[in-house]
Amino acid sequence: MNAVASLSENSPFVIAKFGGTSVANYAAMNKSADVVLSNKNVRVVVLSASAGITNLLVELSEGCDADKRNELLQKVQDIQYAIIDNLQHAEVIREEINRLLENIAHLADSASLATSDALTDEMVSHGELMSTLLFVEILRERGANSHWFDVRKVMKTNSSFGRAEPGLQQLKESAQHLLLPRLQNDLIITQGFIGQDSKARTTTLGRGGSDYTAALLAEVLNLSRVDIWTDVPGIYTTDPRVVPAAQRIDEIAFDEAAEMATFGAKILHPATLLPAVRAGIPVFVGSSKEPEAGGTLVCDRTENPPQYRALTLRRKQTLLTLHSLKMLHARGFLAEIFTILLRHNISVDLITTSEVSVALTLDTTGSTSTNGSLLTNALMTELSALCRVEVEENLALVAIIGNKLSQVNGLGKQIFGALESFNIRMISYGASNHNMCLLVPGDNAEEIVRTLHSNLFE
């Protein structure tokens, strides 16, 4: 017991998380295995599903006819078999994967009769279960003492399917009992993104939740670093696919990176940094395809942080504008609105108000089980009884991330001068020192990001 205690006080070990593109196929998995085996301090590995699998499973969980089901199931099988066919001893692993594929087919049949958020979570969890089984086999063929571990044994969550939240104390106790003693000698391979509720039903932590899994495990096991391996060598001033001139950020503070993640930078899951910040654990982001290219270190603080750090883009934003003369010099109107939204489990992103109206943005990205729309008939009926409702969709959120932005003279001219030829639908500024948010038409979003990047960073 003393050995475990001393290990938990000052663990030199690292947890490595690999995203879907890093385990997309046999070649990618071997590249990721190279990364794991090159660092003897990597003791826990968290994997996403192979690229494309989660989307296929989500589509199956939404229910479809027999022909479409067979087509989607075949695609899932093909991705897994393409990896298995490259293994030297494939018989046992093929049986295990076939068992999981049969489960998927059974769940798909059930979904064609009736869908549910619980079924969706059960379905999509199979992506991570399969990728981790295959990765263990690849590591074993290379002589590593690797062991498969079902993360659901420790990741106990509430029953909010699609966006479940783990219980931290229970996770800590379970992980220190079941995982910590094994780190000295074993390499543990486990699943990101999934958990289990009190009724032993599989849950998911929301799209991108594998990062969150890795950071939570690092926190409760008191590890020294979280390495997040993806297809991009670090965090950039904006998405390099939108702006080829984007520059890599070598070091970034937790609060800046958290703002980036919250406002749409896909490189990190928004909740990832919370456990890392709590425990003061640095997070490294690099590319599994070219680990030698370096990456970005996310840490407590950086020297001389710049005024402008990055631009982020989040698509699929919905704007609700609520008009009512009852707002004029009245008390409690906003409380009524937020009570209705709470009842429908909707969180508001940005908000601006006038005397007789309030505008709210809703983020429709991030959950496995919202199916793209938060605006149910029941919600619209309740809101319409209280006020006149306008809905605008196909908007995008562009966030300027920086430091002490609310203290900068001439900020408005720098930003809006550059964007004088574009329509800005809504502005949110002043609540944070680290961001200014612009709601813009979705069709103009990329051009706006390119224009701002050219003016602020190039």
XYZ file of N, CA, C and O in Angstrom, residues 8 11 13-17 43-47 149-156 166-168 170-176 178-180 183 188-194 205 209-226 271-272 274-276 278-279 281:
272
model
N 1.465 7.705 -6.010
C 0.429 8.686 -6.294
C 0.855 10.087 -5.887
O 0.383 11.058 -6.422
N 4.002 11.016 -9.209
C 4.109 10.079 -10.318
C 4.809 10.723 -11.516
O 4.434 11.806 -11.944
N 4.680 9.472 -14.413
C 4.078 8.851 -15.585
C 3.220 9.815 -16.393
O 2.696 10.804 -15.891
N 3.074 9.464 -17.668
C 2.363 10.293 -18.650
C 1.171 9.512 -19.185
O 1.256 8.290 -19.339
N 0.077 10.220 -19.456
C -1.062 9.601 -20.144
C -1.103 10.144 -21.565
O -0.927 11.341 -21.783
N -1.243 9.257 -22.537
C -1.265 9.665 -23.951
C -2.638 9.371 -24.540
O -3.158 8.268 -24.378
N -3.214 10.368 -25.179
C -4.516 10.179 -25.829
C -4.340 10.325 -27.342
O -3.666 11.241 -27.817
N 2.292 5.440 -19.513
C 1.799 4.263 -18.805
C 0.307 4.027 -19.019
O -0.201 2.951 -18.774
N -0.412 5.068 -19.445
C -1.840 4.921 -19.750
C -2.073 5.516 -21.129
O -1.582 6.611 -21.428
N -2.798 4.783 -21.978
C -3.132 5.264 -23.315
C -4.654 5.272 -23.462
O -5.318 4.270 -23.170
N -5.186 6.415 -23.876
C -6.627 6.576 -24.082
C -6.871 6.746 -25.575
O -6.215 7.577 -26.218
N -7.801 5.970 -26.131
C -8.054 6.029 -27.577
C -9.474 6.463 -27.895
O -10.422 6.122 -27.181
N -8.109 -2.341 -20.765
C -8.864 -2.039 -19.544
C -10.172 -1.354 -19.932
O -10.170 -0.413 -20.725
N -11.273 -1.841 -19.372
C -12.589 -1.246 -19.642
C -12.773 -0.030 -18.741
O -12.929 -0.166 -17.523
N -12.733 1.161 -19.336
C -12.779 2.400 -18.553
C -14.075 2.534 -17.753
O -14.141 3.246 -16.748
N -15.119 1.810 -18.171
C -16.410 1.899 -17.477
C -16.335 1.352 -16.049
O -17.204 1.647 -15.230
N -15.286 0.597 -15.758
C -15.102 0.110 -14.373
C -14.801 1.254 -13.407
O -15.051 1.136 -12.201
N -14.228 2.342 -13.931
C -13.871 3.470 -13.051
C -14.645 4.747 -13.376
O -14.887 5.568 -12.500
N -15.047 4.919 -14.649
C -15.694 6.164 -15.100
C -17.204 6.069 -14.859
O -17.988 5.840 -15.786
N -17.611 6.234 -13.590
C -19.032 6.178 -13.241
C -19.629 7.583 -13.390
O -19.088 8.561 -12.857
N -18.949 12.630 -15.053
C -18.432 11.657 -14.089
C -18.457 12.198 -12.657
O -18.361 13.406 -12.436
N -18.562 11.278 -11.699
C -18.416 11.626 -10.292
C -16.943 11.547 -9.929
O -16.342 10.473 -9.965
N -16.341 12.680 -9.582
C -14.885 12.762 -9.427
C -14.372 11.907 -8.268
O -13.370 11.195 -8.408
N -15.695 9.237 -6.813
C -15.808 7.807 -7.112
C -14.754 7.385 -8.129
O -14.150 6.309 -8.022
N -14.524 8.244 -9.142
C -13.494 7.972 -10.154
C -12.123 7.861 -9.488
O -11.344 6.948 -9.787
N -11.839 8.780 -8.575
C -10.528 8.783 -7.905
C -10.311 7.499 -7.113
O -9.267 6.846 -7.224
N -11.321 7.128 -6.332
C -11.186 5.917 -5.506
C -11.022 4.672 -6.372
O -10.151 3.831 -6.119
N -11.852 4.569 -7.422
C -11.787 3.380 -8.294
C -10.468 3.312 -9.054
O -9.848 2.250 -9.143
N -10.047 4.450 -9.604
C -8.819 4.472 -10.408
C -7.597 4.185 -9.549
O -6.673 3.470 -9.976
N -7.575 4.724 -8.333
C -6.413 4.478 -7.471
C -6.376 3.021 -7.013
O -5.308 2.465 -6.780
N -7.904 0.331 -8.860
C -7.815 -0.612 -9.984
C -6.671 -0.325 -10.956
O -6.169 -1.238 -11.616
N -6.262 0.940 -11.075
C -5.253 1.296 -12.077
C -3.884 1.611 -11.491
O -2.854 1.172 -12.017
N -3.864 2.400 -10.429
C -2.590 2.915 -9.921
C -1.556 1.824 -9.620
O -0.393 1.948 -10.029
N 0.521 0.621 -12.774
C 1.278 1.518 -13.659
C 2.780 1.248 -13.644
O 3.462 1.540 -14.627
N -1.331 0.385 -19.825
C -2.787 0.239 -19.837
C -3.378 0.947 -21.053
O -3.116 2.133 -21.269
N -4.165 0.227 -21.833
C -4.856 0.808 -22.994
C -6.347 0.843 -22.673
O -6.961 -0.195 -22.374
N -6.938 2.043 -22.725
C -8.351 2.152 -22.367
C -9.089 3.116 -23.286
O -8.485 3.753 -24.146
N -10.392 3.230 -23.081
C -11.261 3.973 -23.985
C -11.491 5.410 -23.487
O -11.681 5.635 -22.297
N -11.488 6.323 -24.418
C -11.950 7.667 -24.104
C -13.448 7.740 -24.305
O -14.074 6.785 -24.791
N -14.069 8.847 -23.847
C -15.416 9.201 -24.294
C -16.555 8.458 -23.610
O -17.673 8.938 -23.543
N -16.285 7.254 -23.035
C -17.411 6.471 -22.530
C -17.336 6.282 -21.016
O -16.275 6.383 -20.408
N -19.488 11.014 -22.837
C -19.175 12.323 -22.263
C -19.336 13.443 -23.278
O -18.886 14.555 -23.042
N -15.056 13.793 -26.128
C -14.848 13.539 -24.708
C -13.659 12.669 -24.372
O -13.336 12.493 -23.196
N -12.969 12.129 -25.372
C -11.767 11.330 -25.088
C -10.685 12.183 -24.438
O -9.926 11.713 -23.587
N -10.585 13.448 -24.850
C -9.641 14.369 -24.209
C -9.983 14.517 -22.725
O -9.098 14.541 -21.859
N -11.267 14.642 -22.448
C -11.742 14.810 -21.078
C -11.388 13.579 -20.247
O -10.898 13.686 -19.122
N -11.606 12.392 -20.821
C -11.247 11.140 -20.145
C -9.778 11.162 -19.743
O -9.424 10.847 -18.602
N -8.911 11.526 -20.689
C -7.465 11.517 -20.429
C -7.107 12.488 -19.309
O -6.307 12.155 -18.416
N -7.688 13.690 -19.344
C -7.362 14.693 -18.321
C -7.897 14.281 -16.950
O -7.237 14.486 -15.934
N -9.088 13.691 -16.922
C -9.644 13.213 -15.643
C -8.769 12.113 -15.035
O -8.470 12.127 -13.843
N -8.360 11.157 -15.865
C -7.510 10.079 -15.363
C -6.156 10.617 -14.894
O -5.612 10.176 -13.881
N -5.617 11.597 -15.622
C -4.346 12.213 -15.200
C -4.500 12.867 -13.835
O -3.620 12.760 -12.977
N -5.655 13.530 -13.634
C -5.893 14.209 -12.355
C -5.990 13.215 -11.200
O -5.316 13.366 -10.178
N -6.820 12.181 -11.363
C -7.054 11.269 -10.229
C -5.861 10.352 -9.973
O -5.683 9.864 -8.862
N -5.025 10.122 -10.990
C -3.823 9.297 -10.808
C -2.578 10.143 -10.535
O -1.487 9.612 -10.370
N -2.775 11.469 -10.535
C -1.688 12.408 -10.252
C -0.499 12.203 -11.204
O 0.650 12.078 -10.776
N -0.779 12.150 -12.495
C 0.266 11.941 -13.498
C 0.960 13.263 -13.820
O 0.494 14.335 -13.459
N 2.095 13.177 -14.518
C 2.916 14.380 -14.705
C 2.543 15.181 -15.956
O 2.845 16.367 -16.044
N 1.883 14.528 -16.935
C 1.542 15.264 -18.163
C 0.473 14.510 -18.931
O 0.388 13.280 -18.864
N -0.320 15.257 -19.677
C -1.273 14.677 -20.628
C -0.758 14.978 -22.026
O -0.556 16.151 -22.378
N -14.037 20.745 -22.103
C -13.932 20.359 -20.693
C -12.575 19.772 -20.341
O -12.254 19.596 -19.170
N -11.759 19.474 -21.367
C -10.487 18.791 -21.136
C -9.626 19.483 -20.102
O -8.995 18.859 -19.268
N -10.271 21.477 -17.641
C -10.698 21.675 -16.254
C -9.954 20.770 -15.272
O -9.404 21.259 -14.287
N -9.891 19.450 -15.514
C -9.125 18.605 -14.587
C -7.635 18.954 -14.589
O -6.981 18.920 -13.538
N -7.099 19.299 -15.755
C -5.671 19.640 -15.842
C -5.373 20.919 -15.062
O -4.364 21.005 -14.353
N -7.173 22.112 -12.517
C -7.338 21.804 -11.085
C -6.078 21.168 -10.511
O -5.676 21.468 -9.396
N -5.468 20.276 -11.287
C -4.322 19.523 -10.773
C -2.982 20.133 -11.188
O -1.928 19.626 -10.796
N -1.618 20.120 -14.156
C -0.919 19.167 -15.039
C -0.793 19.772 -16.441
O -1.799 20.094 -17.068
